[in-house]
Tab-separated table of C-alpha atoms and ligand atoms in Angstrom:
chain	number	residue	atom	x	y	z
A	49	MET	CA	-99.636	105.011	70.099
A	50	ASP	CA	-100.672	101.988	72.237
A	51	ILE	CA	-97.506	100.532	73.684
A	52	LYS	CA	-97.893	96.906	74.721
A	53	VAL	CA	-96.136	96.348	78.026
A	54	ASN	CA	-94.779	92.934	78.814
A	55	PRO	CA	-93.140	93.407	82.336
A	56	THR	CA	-90.313	91.168	83.400
A	57	ARG	CA	-90.832	88.615	86.180
A	58	GLU	CA	-87.201	88.830	87.292
A	59	LEU	CA	-86.056	92.295	88.412
A	60	LYS	CA	-82.187	92.537	88.250
A	61	ALA	CA	-80.274	93.855	91.243
A	62	LYS	CA	-79.481	97.520	90.960
A	63	PRO	CA	-75.978	98.718	91.414
A	64	GLU	CA	-75.140	99.202	95.181
A	65	ASP	CA	-72.362	101.714	94.639
A	66	GLU	CA	-73.380	104.659	92.462
A	67	SER	CA	-69.881	106.244	92.791
A	68	ASN	CA	-68.490	103.662	90.483
A	69	LEU	CA	-71.022	103.279	87.704
A	70	GLY	CA	-68.686	103.731	84.680
A	71	PHE	CA	-70.309	104.292	81.304
A	72	GLY	CA	-72.446	101.860	79.349
A	73	GLU	CA	-71.890	98.833	81.518
A	74	ILE	CA	-75.268	98.447	83.119
A	75	VAL	CA	-78.693	98.050	81.459
A	76	THR	CA	-82.108	98.120	83.136
A	77	ASP	CA	-84.844	95.601	83.240
A	78	HIS	CA	-86.758	96.628	80.101
A	79	MET	CA	-86.347	97.885	76.586
A	80	PHE	CA	-88.654	99.417	73.926
A	81	GLN	CA	-89.000	97.926	70.528
A	82	MET	CA	-90.940	98.705	67.447
A	83	ASP	CA	-90.781	97.119	63.876
A	84	TYR	CA	-90.972	98.784	60.470
A	85	GLU	CA	-92.184	97.128	57.335
A	86	ALA	CA	-92.315	98.895	53.983
A	87	GLY	CA	-95.953	99.502	53.181
A	88	LYS	CA	-97.095	99.161	56.784
A	89	GLY	CA	-94.898	101.711	58.557
A	90	TRP	CA	-93.964	101.386	62.289
A	91	ILE	CA	-95.850	98.629	63.923
A	92	ASN	CA	-95.883	96.618	67.235
A	93	PRO	CA	-94.591	99.270	69.710
A	94	ARG	CA	-93.815	97.302	72.892
A	95	ILE	CA	-91.846	97.349	76.055
A	96	VAL	CA	-90.444	94.010	76.878
A	97	PRO	CA	-87.874	92.482	79.376
A	98	TYR	CA	-84.325	93.425	78.374
A	99	GLY	CA	-82.810	90.522	76.398
A	100	ASN	CA	-81.074	89.281	73.281
A	101	LEU	CA	-82.308	90.135	69.817
A	102	SER	CA	-82.903	87.269	67.305
A	103	ILE	CA	-81.956	88.473	63.890
A	104	ASP	CA	-81.340	86.682	60.527
A	105	PRO	CA	-77.562	86.460	59.823
A	106	ALA	CA	-78.425	88.085	56.396
A	107	ALA	CA	-79.977	91.081	58.241
A	108	MET	CA	-78.780	94.007	56.126
A	109	ALA	CA	-77.451	96.036	59.109
A	110	LEU	CA	-74.843	93.368	59.544
A	111	HIS	CA	-73.592	93.604	55.978
A	112	TYR	CA	-74.105	97.083	54.774
A	113	GLY	CA	-74.198	99.089	57.925
A	114	GLN	CA	-77.631	100.611	57.995
A	115	GLU	CA	-77.488	101.382	61.712
A	116	ILE	CA	-78.073	104.670	63.458
A	117	PHE	CA	-78.318	105.767	67.098
A	118	GLU	CA	-78.861	108.509	69.417
A	119	GLY	CA	-77.572	109.262	72.951
A	120	LEU	CA	-79.383	111.311	75.624
A	121	LYS	CA	-79.807	111.227	79.372
A	122	ALA	CA	-82.395	111.285	82.068
A	123	TYR	CA	-81.321	113.226	85.285
A	124	ARG	CA	-82.551	112.798	88.822
A	125	GLY	CA	-83.144	116.257	90.291
A	126	THR	CA	-82.511	117.002	93.890
A	127	ASP	CA	-86.357	117.205	94.153
A	128	SER	CA	-86.383	113.510	93.019
A	129	ALA	CA	-88.088	114.378	89.748
A	130	ILE	CA	-86.761	112.990	86.490
A	131	TYR	CA	-85.752	115.324	83.686
A	132	LEU	CA	-84.739	115.126	80.091
A	133	PHE	CA	-82.744	117.726	78.324
A	134	ARG	CA	-83.882	118.799	74.781
A	135	PRO	CA	-84.895	115.226	73.968
A	136	GLU	CA	-86.821	116.261	70.812
A	137	GLU	CA	-83.514	117.488	69.309
A	138	ASN	CA	-82.168	113.949	69.531
A	139	TYR	CA	-85.172	112.384	67.762
A	140	LYS	CA	-85.074	115.174	65.064
A	141	ARG	CA	-81.422	114.378	64.497
A	142	PHE	CA	-82.297	110.674	64.578
A	143	ASN	CA	-84.553	111.388	61.630
A	144	ARG	CA	-81.916	113.271	59.766
A	145	SER	CA	-79.538	110.363	60.194
A	146	ALA	CA	-82.209	108.035	59.061
A	147	THR	CA	-82.855	110.045	55.893
A	148	ARG	CA	-79.084	110.116	55.114
A	149	LEU	CA	-78.951	106.299	55.398
A	150	CYS	CA	-82.102	105.548	53.540
A	151	MET	CA	-83.908	104.395	56.637
A	152	PRO	CA	-87.448	105.319	57.728
A	153	GLU	CA	-88.142	108.293	59.880
A	154	VAL	CA	-89.937	107.989	63.239
A	155	ASP	CA	-92.678	110.020	64.640
A	156	VAL	CA	-91.024	112.212	67.251
A	157	ASP	CA	-94.112	112.439	69.483
A	158	GLN	CA	-94.388	108.646	69.375
A	159	VAL	CA	-90.789	107.894	70.282
A	160	MET	CA	-90.891	110.650	72.952
A	161	GLU	CA	-93.814	108.951	74.525
A	162	ALA	CA	-92.025	105.495	74.369
A	163	THR	CA	-88.983	107.012	75.910
A	164	LYS	CA	-90.836	108.412	78.759
A	165	GLN	CA	-92.865	105.292	79.398
A	166	LEU	CA	-89.763	103.130	79.403
A	167	ILE	CA	-88.003	105.387	81.874
A	168	LEU	CA	-90.953	105.606	84.200
A	169	LEU	CA	-91.308	101.766	84.114
A	170	ASP	CA	-87.649	101.489	85.172
A	171	GLN	CA	-87.465	104.739	87.137
A	172	ASP	CA	-85.923	103.144	90.128
A	173	TRP	CA	-82.768	102.737	87.979
A	174	VAL	CA	-82.321	106.501	87.537
A	175	PRO	CA	-79.445	107.062	89.953
A	176	THR	CA	-79.434	109.817	92.598
A	177	THR	CA	-75.825	110.532	93.274
A	178	GLN	CA	-74.443	113.746	91.894
A	179	GLY	CA	-72.966	113.477	88.401
A	180	THR	CA	-74.837	110.257	87.600
A	181	SER	CA	-77.730	109.892	85.174
A	182	LEU	CA	-79.578	107.356	83.213
A	183	TYR	CA	-78.173	107.034	79.611
A	184	ILE	CA	-80.668	106.476	76.844
A	185	ARG	CA	-79.738	104.831	73.627
A	186	PRO	CA	-82.296	104.675	70.840
A	187	THR	CA	-81.041	102.627	67.888
A	188	MET	CA	-82.330	101.618	64.486
A	189	ILE	CA	-81.091	98.640	62.480
A	190	ALA	CA	-81.947	97.170	59.067
A	191	THR	CA	-83.331	93.724	59.829
A	192	GLU	CA	-84.462	92.480	56.337
A	193	PRO	CA	-82.460	89.417	55.328
A	194	HIS	CA	-81.018	90.235	51.944
A	195	LEU	CA	-77.567	90.011	50.529
A	196	GLY	CA	-77.892	92.460	47.635
A	197	VAL	CA	-76.938	96.041	48.222
A	198	ARG	CA	-79.972	98.350	48.454
A	199	PRO	CA	-81.847	99.997	51.216
A	200	ALA	CA	-83.712	97.424	53.357
A	201	ASP	CA	-87.479	97.184	53.651
A	202	GLU	CA	-87.637	96.075	57.302
A	203	TYR	CA	-86.111	97.705	60.383
A	204	LEU	CA	-86.098	97.397	64.173
A	205	LEU	CA	-86.001	100.347	66.509
A	206	PHE	CA	-85.020	99.690	70.059
A	207	ILE	CA	-84.360	101.876	73.102
A	208	ILE	CA	-82.073	100.619	75.879
A	209	ILE	CA	-81.251	102.484	79.034
A	210	GLY	CA	-78.824	102.245	81.904
A	211	PRO	CA	-77.338	104.168	84.758
A	212	VAL	CA	-74.067	105.849	84.113
A	213	GLY	CA	-71.377	107.911	85.946
A	214	ALA	CA	-68.543	109.898	84.293
A	215	TYR	CA	-67.750	109.174	80.655
A	216	TYR	CA	-64.052	109.620	80.952
A	217	LYS	CA	-62.119	108.144	83.905
A	218	GLU	CA	-60.600	111.679	84.133
A	219	GLY	CA	-64.076	113.040	85.055
A	220	LEU	CA	-63.691	116.854	84.999
A	221	ASN	CA	-59.950	116.556	84.968
A	222	PRO	CA	-58.431	117.927	81.707
A	223	VAL	CA	-57.789	115.357	78.955
A	224	LYS	CA	-54.872	115.012	76.631
A	225	ILE	CA	-55.737	115.329	72.896
A	226	TYR	CA	-53.687	114.048	70.056
A	227	VAL	CA	-54.079	116.014	66.746
A	228	GLU	CA	-54.593	113.344	64.063
A	229	ASP	CA	-52.926	114.330	60.719
A	230	ASN	CA	-53.011	110.998	59.108
A	231	TYR	CA	-56.439	109.276	59.551
A	232	VAL	CA	-59.646	111.150	58.923
A	233	ARG	CA	-63.101	110.656	60.381
A	234	ALA	CA	-65.508	112.103	57.884
A	235	SER	CA	-65.373	114.085	54.576
A	236	ILE	CA	-67.830	116.730	53.344
A	237	GLY	CA	-70.613	114.844	51.430
A	238	GLY	CA	-70.195	111.749	53.549
A	239	THR	CA	-72.102	110.605	56.751
A	240	GLY	CA	-70.106	112.683	59.267
A	241	GLU	CA	-73.103	114.666	60.371
A	242	SER	CA	-75.156	111.514	60.947
A	243	LYS	CA	-74.985	109.451	64.154
A	244	ALA	CA	-74.256	106.412	62.101
A	245	ALA	CA	-72.566	103.281	63.487
A	246	GLY	CA	-70.102	103.207	60.661
A	247	ASN	CA	-68.528	106.548	61.542
A	248	TYR	CA	-67.410	105.096	64.804
A	249	ALA	CA	-65.961	101.873	63.282
A	250	SER	CA	-63.826	103.967	61.039
A	251	SER	CA	-62.581	106.158	63.905
A	252	LEU	CA	-61.452	103.322	66.182
A	253	LEU	CA	-57.990	102.683	64.862
A	254	ALA	CA	-56.802	106.277	65.268
A	255	ALA	CA	-58.270	106.426	68.714
A	256	GLU	CA	-56.499	103.180	69.703
A	257	GLU	CA	-53.140	104.332	68.428
A	258	ALA	CA	-53.592	107.588	70.271
A	259	LYS	CA	-54.572	105.848	73.497
A	260	LYS	CA	-51.439	103.630	73.239
A	261	LYS	CA	-49.292	106.817	73.265
A	262	GLY	CA	-51.136	108.019	76.394
A	263	PHE	CA	-53.898	110.319	74.907
A	264	THR	CA	-57.551	110.302	75.790
A	265	GLN	CA	-58.822	111.188	72.353
A	266	VAL	CA	-57.898	112.447	68.931
A	267	LEU	CA	-58.755	115.818	67.431
A	268	TRP	CA	-59.816	115.252	63.871
A	269	LEU	CA	-58.780	117.628	61.120
A	270	ASP	CA	-60.726	118.122	57.818
A	271	ALA	CA	-60.332	115.286	55.399
A	272	ALA	CA	-59.421	117.370	52.328
A	273	GLU	CA	-56.488	119.410	53.668
A	274	ARG	CA	-55.749	118.118	57.280
A	275	LYS	CA	-55.796	121.826	58.039
A	276	TYR	CA	-58.857	122.817	59.848
A	277	VAL	CA	-59.927	121.496	63.341
A	278	GLU	CA	-63.305	119.475	63.255
A	279	GLU	CA	-64.156	117.544	66.412
A	280	VAL	CA	-62.920	114.980	68.913
A	281	GLY	CA	-64.139	111.421	69.290
A	282	THR	CA	-67.599	111.896	70.494
A	283	MET	CA	-67.477	115.530	71.263
A	284	ASN	CA	-67.603	118.770	69.444
A	285	MET	CA	-64.760	121.278	70.177
A	286	PHE	CA	-64.480	124.872	71.276
A	287	PHE	CA	-61.301	127.000	71.546
A	288	VAL	CA	-61.053	130.337	73.443
A	289	ILE	CA	-58.526	132.457	71.778
A	290	ASP	CA	-58.094	136.189	72.829
A	291	GLY	CA	-61.434	136.148	74.522
A	292	GLU	CA	-63.307	134.841	71.469
A	293	VAL	CA	-64.972	131.424	71.665
A	294	ILE	CA	-64.569	129.519	68.437
A	295	GLY	CA	-66.328	126.423	67.270
A	296	ALA	CA	-66.048	124.771	63.867
A	297	PRO	CA	-69.052	125.397	61.656
A	298	LEU	CA	-71.478	122.718	60.565
A	299	THR	CA	-70.097	122.021	57.114
A	300	GLY	CA	-71.325	118.520	56.765
A	301	SER	CA	-68.509	116.427	58.253
A	302	ILE	CA	-69.158	117.362	61.935
A	303	LEU	CA	-71.842	115.873	64.103
A	304	PRO	CA	-74.269	118.670	65.097
A	305	GLY	CA	-74.124	118.225	68.784
A	306	ILE	CA	-77.025	119.380	71.052
A	307	THR	CA	-74.571	120.251	73.840
A	308	ARG	CA	-72.631	122.282	71.134
A	309	ASP	CA	-75.780	124.178	70.185
A	310	SER	CA	-76.587	124.759	73.889
A	311	VAL	CA	-73.033	126.081	74.627
A	312	ILE	CA	-73.307	128.482	71.550
A	313	ARG	CA	-76.609	129.824	72.818
A	314	ILE	CA	-75.416	130.227	76.341
A	315	VAL	CA	-72.111	131.936	75.527
A	316	LYS	CA	-73.976	134.323	73.214
A	317	ASN	CA	-76.465	134.972	75.917
A	318	TRP	CA	-73.662	135.847	78.337
A	319	GLY	CA	-72.430	138.464	75.952
A	320	ILE	CA	-69.153	136.699	75.222
A	321	THR	CA	-67.950	136.745	71.559
A	322	MET	CA	-68.889	133.492	69.931
A	323	SER	CA	-67.772	132.567	66.417
A	324	GLU	CA	-68.764	129.516	64.436
A	325	ARG	CA	-65.924	129.624	61.825
A	326	SER	CA	-63.321	127.546	60.358
A	327	LEU	CA	-60.226	127.540	62.495
A	328	THR	CA	-56.866	126.066	61.308
A	329	ILE	CA	-54.778	123.805	63.554
A	330	ASP	CA	-51.884	126.242	62.889
A	331	GLU	CA	-54.004	129.096	64.368
A	332	VAL	CA	-54.672	126.987	67.506
A	333	ILE	CA	-51.040	125.928	67.885
A	334	GLU	CA	-49.744	129.468	67.313
A	335	ALA	CA	-52.226	130.805	69.948
A	336	ALA	CA	-51.023	128.059	72.347
A	337	ARG	CA	-47.372	129.023	71.802
A	338	ASP	CA	-48.156	132.721	72.351
A	339	GLY	CA	-50.254	132.070	75.460
A	340	ARG	CA	-53.398	133.366	73.719
A	341	LEU	CA	-55.164	129.939	73.799
A	342	GLN	CA	-56.919	130.567	77.062
A	343	GLU	CA	-59.108	127.355	77.005
A	344	ALA	CA	-60.079	124.433	74.882
A	345	PHE	CA	-62.949	122.090	75.686
A	346	GLY	CA	-65.097	119.400	74.195
A	347	THR	CA	-68.893	119.169	74.410
A	348	GLY	CA	-71.260	116.251	74.346
A	349	THR	CA	-74.072	114.583	76.261
A	350	ALA	CA	-71.839	111.946	77.832
A	351	ALA	CA	-69.247	114.169	79.371
A	352	VAL	CA	-71.195	117.651	79.039
A	353	ILE	CA	-67.973	119.721	79.067
A	354	SER	CA	-64.551	118.128	78.869
A	355	PRO	CA	-61.700	120.411	79.484
A	356	VAL	CA	-58.573	119.992	77.292
A	357	GLY	CA	-55.230	120.221	79.231
A	358	GLN	CA	-52.923	119.313	76.508
A	359	ILE	CA	-52.882	119.311	72.756
A	360	THR	CA	-50.126	117.433	70.918
A	361	TYR	CA	-49.409	118.197	67.252
A	362	LYS	CA	-46.565	116.978	65.092
A	363	GLY	CA	-44.744	115.717	68.214
A	364	GLU	CA	-45.007	118.861	70.138
A	365	ASP	CA	-46.941	119.082	73.409
A	366	HIS	CA	-48.909	122.200	74.133
A	367	VAL	CA	-50.296	122.831	77.632
A	368	VAL	CA	-53.681	124.490	77.664
A	369	ALA	CA	-54.987	126.582	80.604
A	370	GLY	CA	-52.171	125.412	82.792
A	371	GLY	CA	-53.492	121.871	82.360
A	372	LYS	CA	-56.466	122.813	84.544
A	373	MET	CA	-60.151	123.332	83.871
A	374	GLY	CA	-60.565	126.910	82.482
A	375	GLU	CA	-62.967	129.441	83.941
A	376	LEU	CA	-65.415	129.449	80.992
A	377	SER	CA	-65.366	125.617	80.912
A	378	GLN	CA	-66.235	125.494	84.595
A	379	ARG	CA	-68.961	128.188	84.212
A	380	LEU	CA	-70.540	126.433	81.235
A	381	TYR	CA	-70.402	123.006	82.970
A	382	ASP	CA	-72.178	124.466	86.086
A	383	GLU	CA	-74.859	126.226	83.995
A	384	ILE	CA	-75.693	123.163	81.797
A	385	VAL	CA	-75.579	120.719	84.588
A	386	GLY	CA	-77.580	123.050	86.822
A	387	ILE	CA	-80.284	123.197	84.077
A	388	GLN	CA	-80.129	119.446	83.553
A	389	TYR	CA	-80.724	118.578	87.187
A	390	GLY	CA	-83.381	121.134	87.786
A	391	GLU	CA	-81.197	123.222	90.067
A	392	LYS	CA	-81.064	126.420	87.841
A	393	GLU	CA	-83.507	128.493	86.074
A	394	ASP	CA	-84.077	127.250	82.524
A	395	PRO	CA	-84.663	130.348	80.517
A	396	TYR	CA	-84.269	128.412	77.275
A	397	GLY	CA	-87.090	125.889	77.949
A	398	TRP	CA	-84.629	122.972	77.441
A	399	ARG	CA	-85.682	120.883	80.457
A	400	ILE	CA	-88.646	118.450	80.543
A	401	LYS	CA	-89.922	116.902	83.614
A	402	ILE	CA	-91.358	113.389	83.025
A	403	ASN	CA	-92.809	112.414	86.384
B	161	LIG	C1	-72.808	112.494	69.769
B	161	LIG	C2	-71.643	113.072	69.280
B	161	LIG	C3	-71.432	114.364	69.627
B	161	LIG	C4	-72.075	115.168	70.733
B	161	LIG	O1	-73.310	115.396	70.489
B	161	LIG	P1	-74.404	115.731	71.608
B	161	LIG	O2	-75.692	115.937	70.952
B	161	LIG	O3	-73.882	117.024	72.278
B	161	LIG	O4	-74.311	114.626	72.657
B	161	LIG	C5	-70.284	115.055	68.966
B	161	LIG	N1	-69.487	114.268	68.085
B	161	LIG	C6	-69.797	113.047	67.693
B	161	LIG	C7	-68.988	112.403	66.687
B	161	LIG	C8	-70.922	112.404	68.274
B	161	LIG	O5	-71.161	111.141	67.927
């Protein structure tokens, strides 16, 4: 793939204080774009100055929600090298999301190449302070102007990148989770396992109401019975009960997280009991009451491991792991972050050096 590069003439000022980057507030100088037209496939791969898009108000993404995205990160190692973590998995998932939403697949090798070229062009934006990284957001939208409902014939793929710090203001401090037993995020047979924009639109109200009550995120239950734990906001969930690590199975309503998969493989590798099985909220609460719920944590690219310090269900607060980060959570965090930043052995072959 020949990517046309049109460098910007005006480089933006980079953030001076990397300790205060926040999440998703800063973008770099350039972005990647590529168009799709039915019959032609993907055309015009290009890296251009970051800037506004111009799309028709009748563009189908704006009306019928054909929009998918991915989220991955580039890490600056202590050796100054830049690493990606299992990036092909993100683009494979992107393609599964695309298929579910009747959007065209991409060539994984091509978009990998585009991602690397974009990062290398803007490599001075990859922050160096511990805990920071460069967030990468590949996105696909339907651009064909058409007001009848059907899959579009024209699409735009773009990749934007920007330096980020911690996802939650809490950092590694445990978060408070509200068990949502009214609203639901996704049902089996729906689009819950796709990284589709619409999933997030439908989850906002519950999250806002929980935030007003002082919670960081909601824990979703299954849509049919409000009985089984599914996931949290933008993270998969794990519970440690009586020494067993339990994560919800991929039944179709849960996003198959790459961090989730990494955690499962590491935990098994460590010889700890790891079960992907349905877990009822009653089982979790009972374990919390009896002091058998040793840890609970969320997993996702943005926060890596996010320990849960409190779970609130039906008006009752349950403190988890004394409100502190649990031992396994900390060990997993250190292991994954160590691999991501090139500080630890990578027996799984997950890390890719790009420069
Ligand atoms: C992205 C996401 C996750 C985490 O996936 P990772 O691949 O680990 O980043 C979990 N749940 C939802 C709903 C997500 O959107």
